[in-house]
Amino acid sequence: MRDDCQTVKTMAPSGGGIYHYSACQHGTSCSQWMFPSVSYFYTLSVPIATNGQPFPWDRMRLPKTVFPLHYDLTIHPNLTTLDFSGVARIQLDVREDTNTIVLHAKQMQVSNVLLLAPEGVRPLQVLEYPQFHQLALRPDSVLTKGRRYEVHLEFAANLSDSFHGFYKSSYRTKSGEVRVLASTQFEATFARAAFPCFDEPAFKANFTIRIIREPRHISISNMPKLKTVELPGGLLEDHFDTTVKMSTYLLAYIVSDFVSVSRTTQHGVNISIYAVPEKIDQTAYALDAAVKLLDFYDDYFDIPYPLPKQDLAAIPDFQSGAMENWGLTTYRETGLLFDPDKSSASDKLGITKVIAHELAHQWFGNLVTMEWWNDLWLNEGFAKFMEFISLDITYPELHVDDFFLGKCFEAMEVDSLSSSHPVSTHVENPTQIQEMFDDVSYDKGACILNMLRDFLTPEAFEIGIIRYLKRYSYQNTVNSHLWESLTDVSGLCVSKWYSGDELDVRAIMDTWTLQEGFPLVTVEVRGREVRLSQERYLKTDDPSLIEGFLWQIPLTYMTSASSTIHRFLLKTKTDVLYLPEEVDWVKFNVDMSGYYMVHYAGEGWNSIIKVLQHNHTALTSNDRASLIQNVFQLVSVGKVRLDTALELSLYLSKETEIMAVTQGFGELVPLYKLMEKRDMAALENQMKGYIVELFRGLIDRQEWTDSGSVSERVLRSYLLLFGCVRNYPPCVAKATQLFNQWKDSDGTMSLPVDITMAVFVIGARTPEGWDFLFEKYRHSFQMSVKSRLKSQSLSGEIMKTQDLPDVVVAVSRNPHGYKLAWDFLRANWHTMIKKFDLGSHTISYLVNGVTNQYSTREMLDEVKSFFGSLTEETGSELRCIRQTYETIEDNIRWMDTNLPLLQHLRINT
């Protein structure tokens, strides 16, 4: 950035008129000083507080003049009137002389604000600026650097009726009684809605919590309870031990009628699972998993878990999957509760993975925290990656490796659009921060870490991340801190790749984290010579968007002549490598451990197709899955003809491994889904018939039981459900027979868990079957059964609002329901963004889920017309809307290019 100030006009982040912002390197020559690590700030236009006075701070990020050291927090929720009040006493460390304390508070009444200074207690003037959720506290004299002060604030607010802040949740007992509880969800910017605080991750402090409650409830928080004091009026006050130094978003407390089960780990940590009383018998599996995984991480990271306890709480209303609050992780009920008789193999896998994810965060995220949300991937990419590392060792029977590749494919789906973003990207306002919780931060983050681990060797990688965690415990980090810790150990593995210069991990990884997208490596074999070139893979018809991207790519390859994995670091646009001898075929990106696609130019794809048709097990199942994904994705950008991709897919009639089979479905099913939305019945049925025929042998071999490994069981559920949905006669006949037996037993007959979805899909096709299933849903207390019986009721009475997005997207997948889902999304848009929050992953999932199968100009115009009518406050700037436009345009291009070919193929079948 240049030294001189450049002042330009921009919209304010929250849409409130025009601001001027200045960008400069030093800040001293600007009208306002700037703080480190943020290069934009607002000047000239003075913000006005709610009382009409000028607000003394004009930036969204808080000043670095005052830091909190310790919060004494008393909270009193009233579960009858659904509001809460409290007192916060915050000890402050003044780092520069200042006459203003700026902190966060959102939608609450703040009163009786006092400064406790060495010279006595005095009131503070309070100014509010709701647009940035900020309060400015002004003393009558300057606060002096190096001196300690304390502020006292009293506050009150309603319990939120969304899923964030301090919010209301409820559940219905078997007898029909509705019970209310209050729980917290503070990530990313919602602690400020529960108490006044410095609500940014770099403002770490210690917290001492007290909670006032009625005797019929219990309270839990991050730390163990020290004592309970009786208050006048029959109330109780629970006092909790002081937390370690941590960010505000990790604070948590729950007031409820939950009960718990507990065990102690080998390292002496007390683990408890909390749930509503009638579901506590579904917690045994989660308790075992949490004990096993916390012990694993304790050893793996070589850093003892720093708290005396770890609670896991199943919350009846919960928007995301789970939350890593330090010492009190919170979960959806489906993410924690498991019934061995009624839960499926994929339920078990999902529960174990989510617990592994949240417990990994106790080190990655909680102990060492990103400095700002632009590096969220340091938390989420690592936790996603550690799910697979930890389960591979602690639960080998879950075969978690069979599912990792799917995460990389999901990330590439988003990352192949020009509206993608770098893993580490500038964010400022709460909506932009929320948008960071996406497949790029989680799944791409995990996939590039997996690539780096393969590159450095697992041993060197583990030494490096332990060094990183130890070096930055209780601190905040940026990308480069991680790369430095890993570069220190890279000498252990240099010879594996090339001799010569010291390996610079940062130089390599900056190309993966600081630019969006990923590379397509084109490989052309000519005799012993292999010509390599790289470009950005991008679904666009604008070639200018592809230019200027260059990655340092850790290439791996094997050939028909040798199963040895060869390695080569591609740093340039083009390069050449030489094979020791001529070969029949070469496969790059072995096991797809690298986050890139490969195009085999010349005769390359034909030689790959030959090996798949004649001896597909010469390649691993991950290699086969990556070839399927690569070839169909290359059709989208015109590098490969559709008939070549379909020819490669023919080998799938011999495939049995889950990753390759599900990727086959993942590439082929969307083709007829595009046609379903266009009334092209003949061609659509031909495509459906082709897929059923391809997998018919595998479907026929499935038993209607719960036998086999987790991967075999997950695959069985998938195949039988597909067979039933596609009306494959043997599937329909068996499912009908089983549904009738189950219905005749009034639902008491025990169906094999893995096949229930297939059976219910067929059963729900008749009005009587539908009504019977609906009744069973209403009265089911097994969370896994509820998730398989999700009803299309949108009232929130029968079905939890948290499940609404899944239902809307499911309806949109139905050829008869997609217009209904789109109409519902439009009609309820403002309710949805209030309930689920602007920028959240849930809103993105809804927008993309409902629209990503449209492929006509008419639908694109309709989608643009609706989203174009929104204001910035109601979502017009959301990234998911740009992604939707791009996806529909890509679908239109795909259909324009490939429909004639498909129609021609139809003549020849």
Coordinates of N, CA and C in Angstrom, one line a residue, residues 62 75 130 603 805 833:
L62 N -12.8 -1.9 17.2 CA -12.6 -1.1 18.5 C -11.2 -0.5 18.5
I75 N -25.6 -12.6 35.9 CA -26.7 -12.7 34.9 C -28.0 -13.3 35.6
P130 N -25.8 2.6 17.7 CA -26.3 1.2 17.4 C -25.8 0.6 16.1
E603 N -3.9 -37.9 -25.6 CA -4.6 -39.2 -25.4 C -4.7 -39.6 -23.9
P805 N -34.8 -25.0 7.1 CA -34.0 -25.0 5.9 C -33.8 -26.3 5.2
I833 N -34.2 -14.1 7.5 CA -32.9 -13.4 7.8 C -32.9 -12.9 9.2

